[in-house]
mmCIF file of C-alpha atoms in Angstrom:
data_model
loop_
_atom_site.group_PDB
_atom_site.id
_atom_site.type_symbol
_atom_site.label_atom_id
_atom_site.label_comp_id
_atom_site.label_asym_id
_atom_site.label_seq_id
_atom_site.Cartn_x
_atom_site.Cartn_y
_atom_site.Cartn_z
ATOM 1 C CA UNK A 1 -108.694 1.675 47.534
ATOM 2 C CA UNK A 2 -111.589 3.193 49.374
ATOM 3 C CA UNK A 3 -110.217 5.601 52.322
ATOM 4 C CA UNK A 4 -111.847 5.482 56.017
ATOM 5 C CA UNK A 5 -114.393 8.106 55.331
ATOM 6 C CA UNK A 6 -115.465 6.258 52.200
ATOM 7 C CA UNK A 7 -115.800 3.251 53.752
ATOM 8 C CA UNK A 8 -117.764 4.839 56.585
ATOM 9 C CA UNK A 9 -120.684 6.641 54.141
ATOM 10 C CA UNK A 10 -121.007 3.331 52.425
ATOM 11 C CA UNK A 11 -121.260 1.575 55.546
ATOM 12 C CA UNK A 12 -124.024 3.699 56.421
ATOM 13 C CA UNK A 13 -125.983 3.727 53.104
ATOM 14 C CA UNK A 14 -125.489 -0.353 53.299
ATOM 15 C CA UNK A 15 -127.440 -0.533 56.876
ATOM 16 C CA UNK A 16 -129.861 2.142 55.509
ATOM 17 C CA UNK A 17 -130.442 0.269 52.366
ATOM 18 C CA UNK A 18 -130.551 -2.939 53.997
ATOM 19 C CA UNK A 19 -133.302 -2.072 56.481
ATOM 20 C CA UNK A 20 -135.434 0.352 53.871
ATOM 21 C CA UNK A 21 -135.129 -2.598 50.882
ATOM 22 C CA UNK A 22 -134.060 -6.219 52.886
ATOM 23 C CA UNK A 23 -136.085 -6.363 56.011
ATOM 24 C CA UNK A 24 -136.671 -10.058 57.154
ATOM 25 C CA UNK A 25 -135.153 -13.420 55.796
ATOM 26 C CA UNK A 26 -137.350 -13.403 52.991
ATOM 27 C CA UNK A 27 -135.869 -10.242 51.254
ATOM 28 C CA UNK A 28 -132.258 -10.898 52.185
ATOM 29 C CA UNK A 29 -129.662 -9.693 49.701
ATOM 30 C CA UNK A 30 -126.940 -11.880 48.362
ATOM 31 C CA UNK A 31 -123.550 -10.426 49.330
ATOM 32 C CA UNK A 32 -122.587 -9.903 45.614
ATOM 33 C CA UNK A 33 -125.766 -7.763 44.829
ATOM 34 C CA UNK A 34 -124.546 -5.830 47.743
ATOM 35 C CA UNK A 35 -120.519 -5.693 46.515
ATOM 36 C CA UNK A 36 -121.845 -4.516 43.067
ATOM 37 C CA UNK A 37 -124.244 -2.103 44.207
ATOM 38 C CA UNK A 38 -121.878 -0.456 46.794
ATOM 39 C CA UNK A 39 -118.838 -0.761 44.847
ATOM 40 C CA UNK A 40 -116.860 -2.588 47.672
ATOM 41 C CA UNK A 41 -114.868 -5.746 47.429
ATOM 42 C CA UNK A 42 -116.199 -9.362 49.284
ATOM 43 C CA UNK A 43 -113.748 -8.095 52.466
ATOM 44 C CA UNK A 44 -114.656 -4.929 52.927
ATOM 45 C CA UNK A 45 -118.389 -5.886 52.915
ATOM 46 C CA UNK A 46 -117.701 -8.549 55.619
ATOM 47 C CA UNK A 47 -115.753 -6.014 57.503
ATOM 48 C CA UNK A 48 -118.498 -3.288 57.299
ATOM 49 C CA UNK A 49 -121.093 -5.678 58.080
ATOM 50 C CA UNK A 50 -119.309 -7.055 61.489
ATOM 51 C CA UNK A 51 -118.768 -3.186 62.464
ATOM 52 C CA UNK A 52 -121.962 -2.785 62.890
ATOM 53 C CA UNK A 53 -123.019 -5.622 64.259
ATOM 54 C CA UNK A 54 -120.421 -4.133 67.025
ATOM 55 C CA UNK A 55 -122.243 -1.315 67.149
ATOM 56 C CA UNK A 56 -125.408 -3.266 67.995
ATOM 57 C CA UNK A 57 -126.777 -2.693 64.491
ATOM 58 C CA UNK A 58 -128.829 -6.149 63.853
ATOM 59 C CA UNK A 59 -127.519 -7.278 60.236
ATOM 60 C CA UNK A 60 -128.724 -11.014 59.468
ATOM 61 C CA UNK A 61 -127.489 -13.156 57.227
ATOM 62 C CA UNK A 62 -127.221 -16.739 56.500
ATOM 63 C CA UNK A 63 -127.767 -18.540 53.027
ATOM 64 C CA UNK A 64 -130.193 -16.466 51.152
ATOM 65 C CA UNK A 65 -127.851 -13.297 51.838
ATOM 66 C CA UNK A 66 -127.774 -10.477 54.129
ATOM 67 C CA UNK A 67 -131.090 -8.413 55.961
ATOM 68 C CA UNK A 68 -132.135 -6.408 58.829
ATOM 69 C CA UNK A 69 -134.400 -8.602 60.955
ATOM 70 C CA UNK A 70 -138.018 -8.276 61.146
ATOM 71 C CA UNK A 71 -138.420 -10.590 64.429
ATOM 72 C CA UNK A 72 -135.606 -11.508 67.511
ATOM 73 C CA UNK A 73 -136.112 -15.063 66.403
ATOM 74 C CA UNK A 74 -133.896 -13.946 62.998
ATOM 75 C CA UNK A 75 -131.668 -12.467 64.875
ATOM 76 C CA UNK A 76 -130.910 -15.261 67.262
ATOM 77 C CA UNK A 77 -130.513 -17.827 64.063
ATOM 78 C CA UNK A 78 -127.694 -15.406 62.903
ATOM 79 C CA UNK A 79 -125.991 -15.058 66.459
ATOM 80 C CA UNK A 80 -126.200 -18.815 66.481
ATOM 81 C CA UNK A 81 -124.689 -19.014 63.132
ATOM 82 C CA UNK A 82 -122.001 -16.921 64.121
ATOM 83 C CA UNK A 83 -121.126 -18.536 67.415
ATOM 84 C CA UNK A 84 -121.285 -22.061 65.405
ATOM 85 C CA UNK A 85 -118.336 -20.552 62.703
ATOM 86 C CA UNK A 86 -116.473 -19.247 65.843
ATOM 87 C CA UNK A 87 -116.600 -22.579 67.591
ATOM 88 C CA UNK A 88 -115.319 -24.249 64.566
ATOM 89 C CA UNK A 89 -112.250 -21.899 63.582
ATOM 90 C CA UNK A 90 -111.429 -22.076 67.366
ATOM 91 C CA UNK A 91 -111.245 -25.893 66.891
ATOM 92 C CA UNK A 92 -109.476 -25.614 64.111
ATOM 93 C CA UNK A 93 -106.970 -23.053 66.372
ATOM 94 C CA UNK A 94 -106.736 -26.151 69.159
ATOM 95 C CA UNK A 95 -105.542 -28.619 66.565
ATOM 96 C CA UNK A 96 -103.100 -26.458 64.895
ATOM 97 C CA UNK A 97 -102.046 -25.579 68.540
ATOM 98 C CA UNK A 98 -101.356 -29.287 68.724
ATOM 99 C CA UNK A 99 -99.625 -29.687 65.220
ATOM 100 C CA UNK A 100 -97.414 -26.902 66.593
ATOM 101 C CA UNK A 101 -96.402 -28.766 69.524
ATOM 102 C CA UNK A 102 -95.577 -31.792 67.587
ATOM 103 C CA UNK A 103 -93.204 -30.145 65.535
ATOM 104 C CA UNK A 104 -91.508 -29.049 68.770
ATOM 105 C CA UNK A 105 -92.001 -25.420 69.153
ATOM 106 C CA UNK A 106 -88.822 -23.329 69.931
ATOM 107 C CA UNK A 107 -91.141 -20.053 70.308
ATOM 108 C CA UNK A 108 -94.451 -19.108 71.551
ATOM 109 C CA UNK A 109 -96.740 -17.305 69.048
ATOM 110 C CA UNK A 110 -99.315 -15.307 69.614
#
């Protein structure tokens, strides 16, 4: 298991990779590429990447893989994306919320 500071020097070299090698949708990176060639594991990629979107660092992804935008239009299909998969899982929250309530909840959890 990779410790903070490793995760941190590959997180850089990924976004410095990414934006010398995988700028714009056409030169995206598949995730697995990226796992291999970093040495991290499908979680820890996912992690690193939504870190630095946090940190305003514009990683795009969608289909064809992940890639540092060459235009705002890229990054506003990812940030739609995103919002889209948030919308759904809090859906998916709402009805499990429900469920829960059906099954006559003796506890709030949070």
């Amino acid at each position: 298991m990779k410790n903070k500071n490793e995760i941190m020097s590959i997180s850089e070299a990924i976004i410095d990779y990414l934006q010398r090698e995988h700028c714009g949708k056409a030169l995206a990176v598949k995730a697995t590429e990226l796992q291999r060639r970093f040495g991290v594991t499908p979680r820890q990629l996912r992690t690193i990447v939504s870190s630095a979107r946090c940190e305003i660092i514009p990683i795009c992804s969608d289909g064809s893989g992940y890639y540092y935008p060459e235009s705002a239009e890229e990054i506003a299909r990812t940030r739609a994306m995103i919002r889209a998969q948030a919308m759904s899982m809090l859906n998916a929250a709402r009805g499990l919320d429900k469920a829960f309530e059906a099954f006559g909840k003796s506890y709030i959890v949070s």
